[in-house]
Amino acid sequence: MTARWIALLLFVPLAYTGAVLATAQSNQRTARAPIVLTQREAQTSFRNDDNSATRLRLVWQSPAYVPPAWFNRDKLGELGFDVSVDPADRRAEGHYGRMLARAAFVVFEYDGPAWEAWVATAERANPDAPRPAPADIRDYASRLIAVDAARDAETLARRYPDGRTHLITAAEVRLDVVSFPEGQGPDLSGSILNVDPNAVYVPRTLAGQLPLRERDRGRPAPYQVTIGYGARWEPYVIAVSPGAASQ
Amino acid sequence: MQPTGESHLVTSRDAAQRRADQIAAFRAEVEQLRREGVLSLEAADLQRISAHQNGVLTALAAQFDIDRTTAARRMSRGMQIASLLGAAALVAAIVSFFYRIWGALGTLAQVALATAAPLVSVLVMIVAGRIEKTRYVASLFAIVACGAFVLQTVLLGQIFNLRGSPHVVAAWALFGIAVAWPWRFGVPFAAGAMSLAAYVPALLLWLNGYSWVSVPARPELLGAAALLGVIAVSRVPRELAAWGRPALLLVVLGVLLALTFGADSVFTDRDALVEGAYQILSAATTVALIWFGLRRGLEDLVVLGSLFGGVFLLTRFVDWWWDWMPKYLFFLIIAAVALGWLWGLRVARRRVAGAQA
């Protein structure tokens, strides 16, 4: 009997690795074009003696002062949230207050009309509010803006076929009860809690081309990174090039 | 003399130790009865029994390295603690080492190393188990193997940017239980059982389209799965149940305690009512655990029930009274409750003893 247990014990780690390798292989079979991001959208992890790996964290913009029009009650219903209670109803707080986040797929538009609209909204929404200077926003902020979400990625891939301008990824989305714009009653809006995976590993052969990021050293040096999102909608780094993107 | 009869049926160190304890107790009682003039066994009979027992003890010691004295037993406890601490330190060392060097390795080397870590640990565990009868070193490497397997799944997930999946928790459970079962290693079994208890609610949430890491936001699911585990664990070998049951009970009681403080719940919109219901349930659980533990002679249930009851009452009293009650009165009430608690346990013990007599 013990021999069978030993065989099982040796089999489980090997089988796990085999399954992961097969999954990674199948992920790379995709026709969708990769996307080229910069240090603004894909930030390297800080240099750390205890963790020598380089990972890129995806950075996207939160809504600028007003919730995004597309992430409304209807969209939340499509994603599986129970939106049957009127947000103005007295039962709304209990109903929506502790609603769990749901798994979904979201689309981020890169450096497109949504980004321009986001900048314009941020600049005019509340001129007196403390916020980054317009130059900081235009030159340093991430240009990834969430523009749509769905339960399955294929629906989004059909709606947004160009992988160079639209990044589709798994995410964790949340329902919020909001009171924007001012003067109107409460409404429902969605927000993105996290993307899954929340960081992209950079293989050693490419990591050497990325500038080291150290705490308290100001803004990171410019670079570009080409990321593919595969058949399983899991990312992988294809190329890295130091230096600013040519406009 | 060769051991005969029942000694051949002893298959684990715990069972061997129980037999050795039984023999020691028998000898002590025989000696006591002789001194009190009650026993009138023939010397030849006593010698024959003694010779047989010596044979059994020698055989058990040769096969399982049992503790034959109280001092040896105390040393064994120390060795158990040392092996647990050693395992934790070794796992931490392996994890730190991997994270320190993995950026300098190519993908192939990373995958090979991450996969080799649990395999090597398992092989060392098997070899150590064959060399050393007490299996302290083997149990240390069993824990290391579990830690290395968890590290393997996490690292491969990061290297290949895999999306999170609850099934990885099931793999941890499978590996932990597979390491524990044939050699009766308690800690890996407890870890495997807890992973399995966490997998059930994670899977349910995942299947219903929720984020599977939201398990802490619906603690009742985790508590219910752990409670089912407590019931199921009664069917596993005694040495494993001795670790699995308290570990799962700790999960159940931890969930219950959190719910009495208004932690997130499946009942989302009746905070006060839900808190009150869980407070009543906690009090009932305390009594049930102690009563059941006393009735069945399960010491771990009595200890856990008493500890939980103490922590539950203390937290309730602080929540209800700390802000407005004079401190001397607060502590006086705590002391009175502790005395009442002692009295209640004494009554329960007397009744159980009376029922068993």
Coordinates of C-alpha atoms in Angstrom, one line a residue:
Chain A
M1 CA 0.0 0.0 0.0
T2 CA 2.8 2.4 0.9
A3 CA 4.4 2.0 -2.5
R4 CA 1.1 3.4 -4.1
W5 CA 1.2 6.4 -1.7
I6 CA 4.8 7.1 -2.6
A7 CA 3.9 6.8 -6.3
L8 CA 1.1 9.3 -5.7
L9 CA 3.3 11.7 -3.8
L10 CA 5.9 11.7 -6.6
F11 CA 3.1 11.9 -9.3
V12 CA 1.3 15.0 -7.9
P13 CA 4.2 17.5 -8.3
L14 CA 5.1 16.1 -11.7
A15 CA 1.5 16.1 -12.9
Y16 CA 1.0 19.6 -11.6
T17 CA 4.1 20.9 -13.5
G18 CA 2.9 19.0 -16.6
A19 CA -0.5 20.6 -16.4
V20 CA 0.9 24.1 -16.0
L21 CA 3.3 23.6 -18.9
A22 CA 0.4 22.3 -21.1
T23 CA -1.8 25.3 -20.0
A24 CA 1.0 27.8 -20.7
Q25 CA 1.6 26.2 -24.1
S26 CA -2.1 26.3 -25.1
N27 CA -2.4 29.9 -23.9
Q28 CA 0.2 31.1 -26.5
R29 CA -2.0 29.7 -29.4
T30 CA -3.8 32.9 -30.2
A31 CA -4.4 35.1 -33.2
R32 CA -5.0 38.3 -31.2
A33 CA -2.4 41.0 -31.6
P34 CA -0.2 41.8 -28.6
I35 CA -0.3 45.3 -27.0
V36 CA 2.7 47.6 -26.5
L37 CA 2.6 49.4 -23.1
T38 CA 5.0 51.8 -21.5
Q39 CA 6.3 52.3 -18.0
R40 CA 3.2 54.3 -17.4
E41 CA 0.9 51.3 -17.8
A42 CA 3.1 48.4 -16.8
Q43 CA 5.2 49.3 -13.8
T44 CA 8.1 47.1 -12.8
S45 CA 8.3 45.8 -9.2
F46 CA 10.7 47.6 -6.9
R47 CA 14.3 46.2 -6.7
N48 CA 14.5 44.0 -3.7
D49 CA 17.3 41.7 -2.5
D50 CA 14.8 39.2 -1.1
N51 CA 12.9 38.8 -4.5
S52 CA 15.1 38.9 -7.5
A53 CA 12.3 38.4 -10.1
T54 CA 11.0 41.2 -12.2
R55 CA 7.2 41.5 -12.5
L56 CA 5.1 44.1 -14.2
R57 CA 2.0 45.5 -12.5
L58 CA -0.8 46.7 -14.7
V59 CA -1.9 50.2 -13.9
W60 CA -5.2 51.6 -15.1
Q61 CA -7.1 54.8 -14.4
S62 CA -9.9 54.9 -11.9
P63 CA -13.0 56.9 -13.0
A64 CA -12.3 60.6 -12.9
Y65 CA -14.8 62.1 -10.4
V66 CA -17.9 60.6 -12.1
P67 CA -18.6 56.9 -12.5
P68 CA -18.2 55.6 -16.0
A69 CA -21.5 55.7 -17.9
W70 CA -21.0 52.2 -19.3
F71 CA -20.5 50.5 -16.0
N72 CA -24.2 51.1 -14.9
R73 CA -27.0 49.1 -13.4
D74 CA -27.7 47.2 -16.6
K75 CA -24.1 46.2 -17.1
L76 CA -23.9 45.0 -13.5
G77 CA -27.0 42.9 -14.1
E78 CA -25.3 41.4 -17.2
L79 CA -22.3 40.5 -15.0
G80 CA -24.6 38.5 -12.6
F81 CA -25.1 41.0 -9.8
D82 CA -28.6 41.0 -8.3
V83 CA -29.7 44.6 -9.1
S84 CA -33.4 44.0 -8.5
V85 CA -33.6 46.5 -5.5
D86 CA -34.0 50.2 -6.4
P87 CA -30.8 52.0 -5.0
A88 CA -33.1 54.7 -3.5
D89 CA -35.1 52.0 -1.6
R90 CA -34.5 51.7 2.1
R91 CA -33.6 48.1 1.6
A92 CA -30.7 49.0 -0.7
E93 CA -28.1 49.4 2.0
G94 CA -28.7 45.9 3.3
H95 CA -29.0 44.4 -0.1
Y96 CA -26.0 46.0 -1.8
G97 CA -23.9 46.7 1.3
R98 CA -22.1 43.4 1.5
M99 CA -22.5 42.1 -2.0
L100 CA -19.5 40.0 -3.1
A101 CA -17.2 40.9 -5.9
R102 CA -17.7 38.9 -9.0
A103 CA -15.3 37.4 -11.5
A104 CA -15.6 38.9 -15.0
F105 CA -13.6 40.0 -18.0
V106 CA -12.9 43.7 -18.7
V107 CA -11.6 45.7 -21.6
F108 CA -9.0 48.4 -21.2
E109 CA -8.7 50.9 -24.1
Y110 CA -5.1 52.1 -24.5
D111 CA -4.4 55.7 -25.3
G112 CA -7.7 56.2 -27.2
P113 CA -10.8 58.4 -27.1
A114 CA -11.6 57.1 -23.6
W115 CA -8.2 58.4 -22.3
E116 CA -8.8 61.8 -23.9
A117 CA -12.3 61.9 -22.4
W118 CA -10.8 60.9 -19.0
V119 CA -8.2 63.7 -19.1
A120 CA -10.9 66.3 -20.2
T121 CA -13.2 65.2 -17.3
A122 CA -10.4 65.2 -14.8
E123 CA -9.4 68.7 -15.9
R124 CA -12.8 70.3 -15.8
A125 CA -14.6 68.3 -13.1
N126 CA -13.4 70.3 -10.2
P127 CA -10.7 72.8 -11.0
D128 CA -10.1 73.7 -7.3
A129 CA -9.7 70.1 -6.0
P130 CA -6.1 69.0 -5.3
R131 CA -5.0 66.8 -8.1
P132 CA -2.0 66.1 -10.3
A133 CA -1.0 68.9 -12.6
P134 CA -2.4 68.5 -16.1
A135 CA 1.2 67.9 -17.4
D136 CA 1.7 65.1 -14.9
I137 CA -1.5 63.5 -16.1
R138 CA -0.7 63.8 -19.8
D139 CA 3.0 62.8 -19.5
Y140 CA 3.1 60.3 -16.7
A141 CA -0.3 58.8 -15.9
S142 CA -1.5 55.4 -17.2
R143 CA -3.5 55.6 -20.4
L144 CA -5.4 52.4 -19.8
I145 CA -9.1 53.1 -19.3
A146 CA -11.7 50.4 -18.7
V147 CA -14.4 50.7 -21.4
D148 CA -16.5 47.5 -21.1
A149 CA -17.0 44.2 -19.2
A150 CA -18.6 40.9 -19.8
R151 CA -18.9 37.5 -18.2
D152 CA -16.9 35.9 -21.0
A153 CA -13.9 37.1 -22.9
E154 CA -14.9 35.9 -26.3
T155 CA -17.9 38.4 -26.4
L156 CA -15.5 41.2 -25.6
A157 CA -12.9 39.9 -28.2
R158 CA -15.6 40.1 -30.9
R159 CA -16.6 43.6 -29.8
Y160 CA -13.0 44.8 -29.6
P161 CA -11.0 42.8 -32.1
D162 CA -7.8 44.9 -32.2
G163 CA -5.5 43.6 -29.5
R164 CA -3.1 46.5 -30.1
T165 CA -5.6 49.1 -28.7
H166 CA -7.8 47.0 -26.4
L167 CA -6.5 44.8 -23.6
I168 CA -8.9 42.1 -22.4
T169 CA -8.2 40.5 -19.0
A170 CA -9.9 38.6 -16.2
A171 CA -10.8 40.8 -13.3
E172 CA -12.6 41.1 -10.0
V173 CA -15.4 43.6 -10.2
R174 CA -17.5 45.2 -7.5
L175 CA -20.9 46.9 -7.2
D176 CA -21.0 50.4 -5.6
V177 CA -23.9 52.5 -4.6
V178 CA -23.0 56.0 -5.7
S179 CA -24.5 59.5 -5.6
F180 CA -23.0 61.1 -8.7
P181 CA -23.6 63.4 -10.4
E182 CA -24.4 65.9 -7.6
G183 CA -28.1 66.4 -7.0
Q184 CA -29.3 63.1 -8.3
G185 CA -30.4 60.2 -6.2
P186 CA -28.3 57.2 -5.5
D187 CA -27.4 54.9 -8.4
L188 CA -25.4 51.7 -9.0
S189 CA -22.0 51.7 -10.6
G190 CA -19.3 49.1 -11.0
S191 CA -15.6 49.3 -10.3
I192 CA -12.6 47.1 -11.0
L193 CA -11.1 45.8 -7.8
N194 CA -8.2 43.8 -9.3
V195 CA -7.1 42.2 -12.5
D196 CA -6.2 38.5 -12.6
P197 CA -3.3 37.9 -12.7
N198 CA -2.4 41.2 -11.1
A199 CA 1.3 41.1 -12.3
V200 CA 3.1 39.7 -15.3
Y201 CA 6.4 37.9 -14.9
V202 CA 9.3 39.0 -17.1
P203 CA 11.6 36.2 -18.1
R204 CA 15.3 36.6 -17.2
T205 CA 16.3 37.1 -20.8
L206 CA 14.0 40.2 -21.1
A207 CA 14.2 41.5 -17.5
G208 CA 17.8 42.6 -18.1
Q209 CA 16.6 45.2 -20.6
L210 CA 14.2 46.8 -18.1
P211 CA 15.6 49.7 -15.9
L212 CA 15.8 48.8 -12.2
R213 CA 13.1 50.6 -10.2
E214 CA 14.2 51.7 -6.7
R215 CA 12.2 53.4 -4.1
D216 CA 12.7 57.2 -3.6
R217 CA 14.4 57.5 -7.0
G218 CA 11.8 59.6 -8.8
R219 CA 10.0 58.5 -12.0
P220 CA 11.2 55.3 -13.6
A221 CA 13.2 55.5 -16.9
P222 CA 11.1 55.0 -20.0
Y223 CA 10.6 51.6 -21.6
Q224 CA 8.2 49.7 -23.8
V225 CA 6.9 46.2 -23.2
T226 CA 5.0 44.0 -25.6
I227 CA 2.5 41.8 -23.8
G228 CA 0.3 39.1 -25.4
Y229 CA -2.9 37.9 -23.9
G230 CA -3.3 34.3 -25.0
A231 CA -6.1 31.9 -25.7
R232 CA -6.7 31.5 -22.0
W233 CA -6.5 35.3 -21.5
E234 CA -3.4 34.9 -19.5
P235 CA -0.6 37.4 -20.2
Y236 CA 3.0 36.8 -21.3
V237 CA 5.8 39.2 -22.1
I238 CA 7.0 39.0 -25.7
A239 CA 9.5 41.9 -25.9
V240 CA 11.0 44.7 -23.9
S241 CA 12.8 47.8 -25.3
P242 CA 14.3 50.5 -23.2
G243 CA 13.6 54.2 -24.1
A244 CA 10.6 56.3 -24.9
A245 CA 8.1 55.4 -27.5
S246 CA 8.4 57.3 -30.8
Q247 CA 5.4 59.5 -31.3
Chain B
M1 CA 10.9 -14.4 24.1
Q2 CA 9.2 -13.3 21.0
P3 CA 6.1 -11.1 21.2
T4 CA 3.0 -13.0 20.7
G5 CA -0.7 -12.4 20.2
E6 CA -1.9 -8.8 20.1
S7 CA 1.5 -7.2 19.7
H8 CA 1.6 -8.4 16.2
L9 CA -1.4 -6.2 15.4
V10 CA 0.4 -3.0 16.4
T11 CA 1.0 -1.1 13.3
S12 CA 1.9 2.4 14.3
R13 CA 4.1 4.2 16.9
D14 CA 1.0 5.6 18.7
A15 CA -0.5 2.2 19.0
A16 CA 2.8 0.8 20.2
Q17 CA 3.1 3.6 22.8
R18 CA -0.5 2.9 24.0
R19 CA 0.4 -0.8 24.5
A20 CA 3.6 0.1 26.4
D21 CA 1.6 2.6 28.6
Q22 CA -0.9 -0.2 29.3
I23 CA 1.8 -2.6 30.4
A24 CA 3.4 0.1 32.7
A25 CA 0.0 0.8 34.3
F26 CA -0.7 -2.9 34.8
R27 CA 2.7 -3.4 36.5
A28 CA 2.2 -0.4 38.7
E29 CA -1.3 -1.6 39.8
V30 CA -0.1 -5.1 40.4
E31 CA 2.7 -3.8 42.6
Q32 CA 0.2 -1.6 44.5
L33 CA -2.2 -4.4 45.0
R34 CA 0.6 -6.7 46.3
R35 CA 1.6 -4.0 48.8
E36 CA -2.0 -3.7 49.9
G37 CA -2.3 -7.5 50.3
V38 CA -5.1 -7.9 47.8
L39 CA -3.4 -9.8 45.1
S40 CA -2.5 -13.5 45.6
L41 CA -1.1 -14.5 42.2
E42 CA 1.5 -17.2 42.1
A43 CA 5.0 -15.9 41.6
A44 CA 5.4 -18.2 38.6
D45 CA 2.3 -16.6 37.0
L46 CA 3.7 -13.1 37.6
Q47 CA 7.0 -14.1 36.2
R48 CA 5.4 -15.6 33.1
I49 CA 3.3 -12.4 32.5
S50 CA 6.4 -10.2 33.2
A51 CA 8.5 -12.2 30.7
H52 CA 5.8 -11.9 28.1
Q53 CA 5.4 -8.2 28.6
N54 CA 9.2 -7.8 28.4
G55 CA 9.2 -9.5 25.1
V56 CA 6.4 -7.3 23.8
L57 CA 8.2 -4.2 25.0
T58 CA 11.5 -5.2 23.5
A59 CA 9.8 -6.0 20.2
L60 CA 7.8 -2.7 20.2
A61 CA 11.0 -0.7 21.2
A62 CA 12.9 -2.4 18.3
Q63 CA 10.2 -1.6 15.8
F64 CA 8.9 1.8 16.9
D65 CA 11.4 3.2 19.4
I66 CA 8.7 3.8 22.0
D67 CA 9.1 5.8 25.3
R68 CA 9.5 3.3 28.2
T69 CA 9.8 5.9 30.9
T70 CA 8.2 9.3 31.8
A71 CA 11.5 11.1 31.2
A72 CA 11.7 9.5 27.8
R73 CA 8.2 10.7 27.0
R74 CA 9.0 14.3 28.1
M75 CA 12.0 14.2 25.8
S76 CA 9.8 12.9 23.0
R77 CA 7.5 15.9 23.4
G78 CA 10.5 18.2 23.2
M79 CA 11.6 16.4 20.1
Q80 CA 8.1 16.9 18.5
I81 CA 8.2 20.6 19.2
A82 CA 11.8 20.8 17.9
S83 CA 10.9 19.0 14.7
L84 CA 7.9 21.3 14.2
L85 CA 10.0 24.4 14.6
G86 CA 12.7 23.0 12.5
A87 CA 10.2 22.2 9.7
A88 CA 8.8 25.8 9.8
A89 CA 12.3 27.3 9.7
L90 CA 13.4 25.0 6.8
V91 CA 10.3 25.9 4.8
A92 CA 11.0 29.6 5.4
A93 CA 14.6 29.1 4.3
I94 CA 13.5 27.3 1.1
V95 CA 10.9 29.9 0.2
S96 CA 13.4 32.8 0.9
F97 CA 16.1 31.1 -1.1
F98 CA 13.9 30.5 -4.1
Y99 CA 12.6 34.1 -4.1
R100 CA 16.2 35.4 -3.8
I101 CA 17.6 33.4 -6.7
W102 CA 14.7 32.8 -9.1
G103 CA 15.2 36.0 -11.1
A104 CA 18.7 34.9 -12.0
L105 CA 17.4 31.6 -13.4
G106 CA 16.0 30.7 -16.8
T107 CA 12.5 29.4 -17.1
L108 CA 13.6 25.8 -17.5
A109 CA 15.7 25.9 -14.4
Q110 CA 13.0 27.6 -12.4
V111 CA 10.4 25.0 -13.4
A112 CA 12.9 22.1 -12.7
L113 CA 13.9 23.5 -9.3
A114 CA 10.3 24.3 -8.2
T115 CA 9.2 20.8 -9.2
A116 CA 12.2 19.1 -7.6
A117 CA 11.8 20.7 -4.2
P118 CA 8.7 18.7 -3.1
L119 CA 10.0 15.5 -4.8
V120 CA 13.4 15.7 -3.0
S121 CA 11.6 16.4 0.3
V122 CA 9.4 13.4 -0.2
L123 CA 12.5 11.2 -1.0
V124 CA 14.4 12.5 2.1
M125 CA 11.2 11.9 4.2
I126 CA 11.0 8.2 3.0
V127 CA 14.8 7.6 3.6
A128 CA 14.7 9.3 7.0
G129 CA 11.6 7.2 7.9
R130 CA 13.5 4.0 7.1
I131 CA 16.6 5.0 9.0
E132 CA 15.1 6.5 12.1
K133 CA 12.3 4.6 13.9
T134 CA 10.9 7.6 15.8
R135 CA 10.3 9.4 12.5
Y136 CA 10.9 12.9 13.9
V137 CA 13.2 13.8 11.0
A138 CA 10.8 12.1 8.6
S139 CA 7.9 14.1 10.0
L140 CA 10.0 17.3 9.6
F141 CA 10.6 16.6 6.0
A142 CA 6.9 15.7 5.5
I143 CA 6.0 19.2 6.5
V144 CA 8.8 20.6 4.3
A145 CA 7.4 18.6 1.4
C146 CA 4.0 20.2 1.9
G147 CA 5.6 23.7 2.1
A148 CA 7.7 22.9 -1.0
F149 CA 4.6 21.8 -2.9
V150 CA 2.7 25.0 -2.0
L151 CA 5.8 27.0 -3.1
Q152 CA 5.8 25.0 -6.4
T153 CA 2.2 25.9 -7.2
V154 CA 2.7 29.6 -6.3
L155 CA 5.9 30.0 -8.3
L156 CA 4.6 28.2 -11.4
G157 CA 1.5 30.3 -11.2
Q158 CA 3.7 33.5 -11.1
I159 CA 6.1 32.4 -13.8
F160 CA 3.4 31.5 -16.3
N161 CA 1.0 34.3 -15.2
L162 CA -1.8 31.9 -14.5
R163 CA -5.2 33.2 -13.4
G164 CA -6.2 32.3 -9.9
S165 CA -8.1 29.0 -9.4
P166 CA -9.5 27.3 -6.3
H167 CA -8.4 24.0 -7.6
V168 CA -4.8 24.7 -6.5
V169 CA -6.2 24.5 -2.9
A170 CA -7.5 21.1 -3.7
A171 CA -4.1 20.1 -4.9
W172 CA -2.6 21.2 -1.6
A173 CA -5.2 19.1 0.3
L174 CA -4.5 16.1 -1.8
F175 CA -0.7 16.4 -1.3
G176 CA -1.0 17.0 2.4
I177 CA -3.3 14.1 3.0
A178 CA -1.1 11.8 0.7
V179 CA 2.0 12.7 2.7
A180 CA 0.2 12.2 6.0
W181 CA -1.8 9.1 5.5
P182 CA 0.6 6.1 5.1
W183 CA 3.0 7.3 7.8
R184 CA 0.4 8.9 10.1
F185 CA 2.0 12.4 10.2
G186 CA -0.4 14.7 12.1
V187 CA 0.7 18.2 10.9
P188 CA 0.5 17.5 7.1
F189 CA -2.9 15.8 7.7
A190 CA -4.2 18.8 9.6
A191 CA -2.9 21.2 6.9
G192 CA -4.5 18.9 4.2
A193 CA -7.8 18.8 6.0
M194 CA -7.9 22.6 6.5
S195 CA -7.1 23.0 2.8
L196 CA -10.0 20.7 1.9
A197 CA -12.3 22.7 4.2
A198 CA -11.2 25.9 2.4
Y199 CA -11.6 24.4 -1.0
V200 CA -15.3 23.6 -0.6
P201 CA -16.5 27.2 -0.1
A202 CA -13.9 28.5 -2.6
L203 CA -15.3 26.1 -5.3
L204 CA -18.9 27.0 -4.5
L205 CA -18.2 30.7 -4.9
W206 CA -16.2 30.1 -8.1
L207 CA -19.0 28.0 -9.6
N208 CA -21.5 30.7 -8.9
G209 CA -19.4 33.4 -10.6
Y210 CA -18.0 35.1 -7.5
S211 CA -14.4 35.7 -6.8
W212 CA -13.2 32.5 -5.1
V213 CA -10.9 34.5 -2.8
S214 CA -14.0 36.0 -1.2
V215 CA -14.3 33.0 1.2
P216 CA -13.6 35.2 4.3
A217 CA -16.6 37.4 3.3
R218 CA -18.9 34.4 3.6
P219 CA -17.4 32.7 6.7
E220 CA -20.4 30.4 7.3
L221 CA -19.5 28.4 4.2
L222 CA -16.0 27.8 5.6
G223 CA -17.3 27.0 9.0
A224 CA -19.9 24.5 7.6
A225 CA -17.2 22.8 5.5
A226 CA -14.9 22.5 8.5
L227 CA -17.7 21.2 10.6
L228 CA -18.4 18.5 8.0
G229 CA -14.6 17.8 8.1
V230 CA -14.8 17.3 11.9
I231 CA -17.5 14.7 11.5
A232 CA -15.6 13.0 8.6
V233 CA -12.3 13.0 10.5
S234 CA -13.8 10.6 13.1
R235 CA -13.5 7.9 10.5
V236 CA -9.8 8.3 9.9
P237 CA -7.0 6.6 11.9
R238 CA -6.7 7.8 15.4
E239 CA -3.3 9.3 15.1
L240 CA -4.5 11.5 12.2
A241 CA -7.8 12.4 13.8
A242 CA -5.9 13.6 16.9
W243 CA -4.5 16.4 14.7
G244 CA -7.2 16.8 12.1
R245 CA -10.1 17.3 14.5
P246 CA -8.6 20.1 16.7
A247 CA -7.3 21.9 13.5
L248 CA -10.8 21.8 11.9
L249 CA -12.5 22.7 15.1
L250 CA -10.2 25.7 15.5
V251 CA -11.5 26.9 12.1
V252 CA -15.1 26.3 13.1
L253 CA -14.7 28.2 16.4
G254 CA -12.7 31.0 14.8
V255 CA -15.5 31.5 12.3
L256 CA -18.1 31.5 15.0
L257 CA -16.1 34.0 17.1
A258 CA -15.7 36.3 14.1
L259 CA -19.5 36.1 13.4
T260 CA -20.3 37.2 17.0
F261 CA -18.5 40.4 16.2
G262 CA -20.5 41.2 13.1
A263 CA -18.1 39.8 10.5
D264 CA -19.4 39.6 7.0
S265 CA -22.1 36.9 6.8
V266 CA -24.3 35.2 4.3
F267 CA -27.2 36.9 6.1
T268 CA -26.3 40.3 4.8
D269 CA -29.0 42.7 6.0
R270 CA -29.8 41.9 9.7
D271 CA -26.7 42.7 11.5
A272 CA -28.0 42.9 15.1
L273 CA -30.2 39.8 14.7
V274 CA -27.4 37.8 13.1
E275 CA -24.9 38.8 15.8
G276 CA -27.3 37.8 18.5
A277 CA -28.1 34.5 16.9
Y278 CA -24.4 33.7 16.6
Q279 CA -23.8 34.7 20.2
I280 CA -26.4 32.2 21.3
L281 CA -25.0 29.6 19.0
S282 CA -21.5 30.2 20.4
A283 CA -22.7 29.6 24.0
A284 CA -24.5 26.5 22.9
T285 CA -21.4 25.2 21.0
T286 CA -19.3 25.7 24.1
V287 CA -21.6 23.6 26.2
A288 CA -22.0 21.0 23.5
L289 CA -18.3 20.6 22.9
I290 CA -17.5 20.2 26.6
W291 CA -20.4 17.8 27.2
F292 CA -19.6 15.7 24.1
G293 CA -15.9 15.7 25.0
L294 CA -16.5 14.5 28.5
R295 CA -19.0 11.8 27.4
R296 CA -16.7 10.4 24.7
G297 CA -13.5 10.9 26.6
L298 CA -12.1 13.3 23.9
E299 CA -9.8 15.5 25.8
D300 CA -9.1 17.8 22.9
L301 CA -12.8 18.7 22.6
V302 CA -13.0 19.6 26.3
V303 CA -9.9 21.8 26.1
L304 CA -11.0 23.5 22.9
G305 CA -14.5 24.0 24.3
S306 CA -13.2 25.5 27.5
L307 CA -10.8 27.8 25.7
F308 CA -13.4 28.9 23.2
G309 CA -16.0 29.5 26.0
G310 CA -13.4 31.6 27.9
V311 CA -12.5 33.7 24.9
F312 CA -16.1 34.1 23.8
L313 CA -17.3 35.2 27.3
L314 CA -14.3 37.6 27.7
T315 CA -14.9 39.2 24.3
R316 CA -18.6 39.5 25.0
F317 CA -18.0 41.1 28.4
V318 CA -15.6 43.6 27.0
D319 CA -18.0 44.4 24.2
W320 CA -21.0 44.8 26.5
W321 CA -19.5 46.4 29.6
W322 CA -15.9 47.7 29.3
D323 CA -16.8 51.2 28.2
W324 CA -19.3 52.1 30.9
M325 CA -18.7 49.7 33.9
P326 CA -16.2 50.5 36.7
K327 CA -13.1 48.4 36.0
Y328 CA -13.1 46.8 39.5
L329 CA -16.7 45.6 38.9
F330 CA -15.8 44.3 35.4
F331 CA -12.9 42.2 36.7
L332 CA -15.0 41.1 39.7
I333 CA -17.7 39.8 37.4
I334 CA -15.0 38.0 35.3
A335 CA -13.7 36.4 38.5
A336 CA -17.2 35.4 39.5
V337 CA -17.9 33.9 36.1
A338 CA -14.5 32.0 36.2
L339 CA -15.5 30.5 39.6
G340 CA -19.0 29.6 38.3
W341 CA -17.3 28.0 35.2
L342 CA -15.1 25.9 37.5
W343 CA -18.1 24.8 39.5
G344 CA -20.0 23.9 36.4
L345 CA -17.1 21.8 35.0
R346 CA -16.8 20.0 38.4
V347 CA -20.5 19.1 38.3
A348 CA -20.2 18.0 34.8
R349 CA -17.2 15.8 35.5
R350 CA -18.9 14.3 38.6
R351 CA -22.0 13.4 36.5
V352 CA -20.0 11.9 33.7
A353 CA -17.9 9.9 36.2
G354 CA -21.1 8.7 37.8
A355 CA -22.7 7.7 34.5
Q356 CA -19.6 5.8 33.5
A357 CA -19.1 4.0 36.8

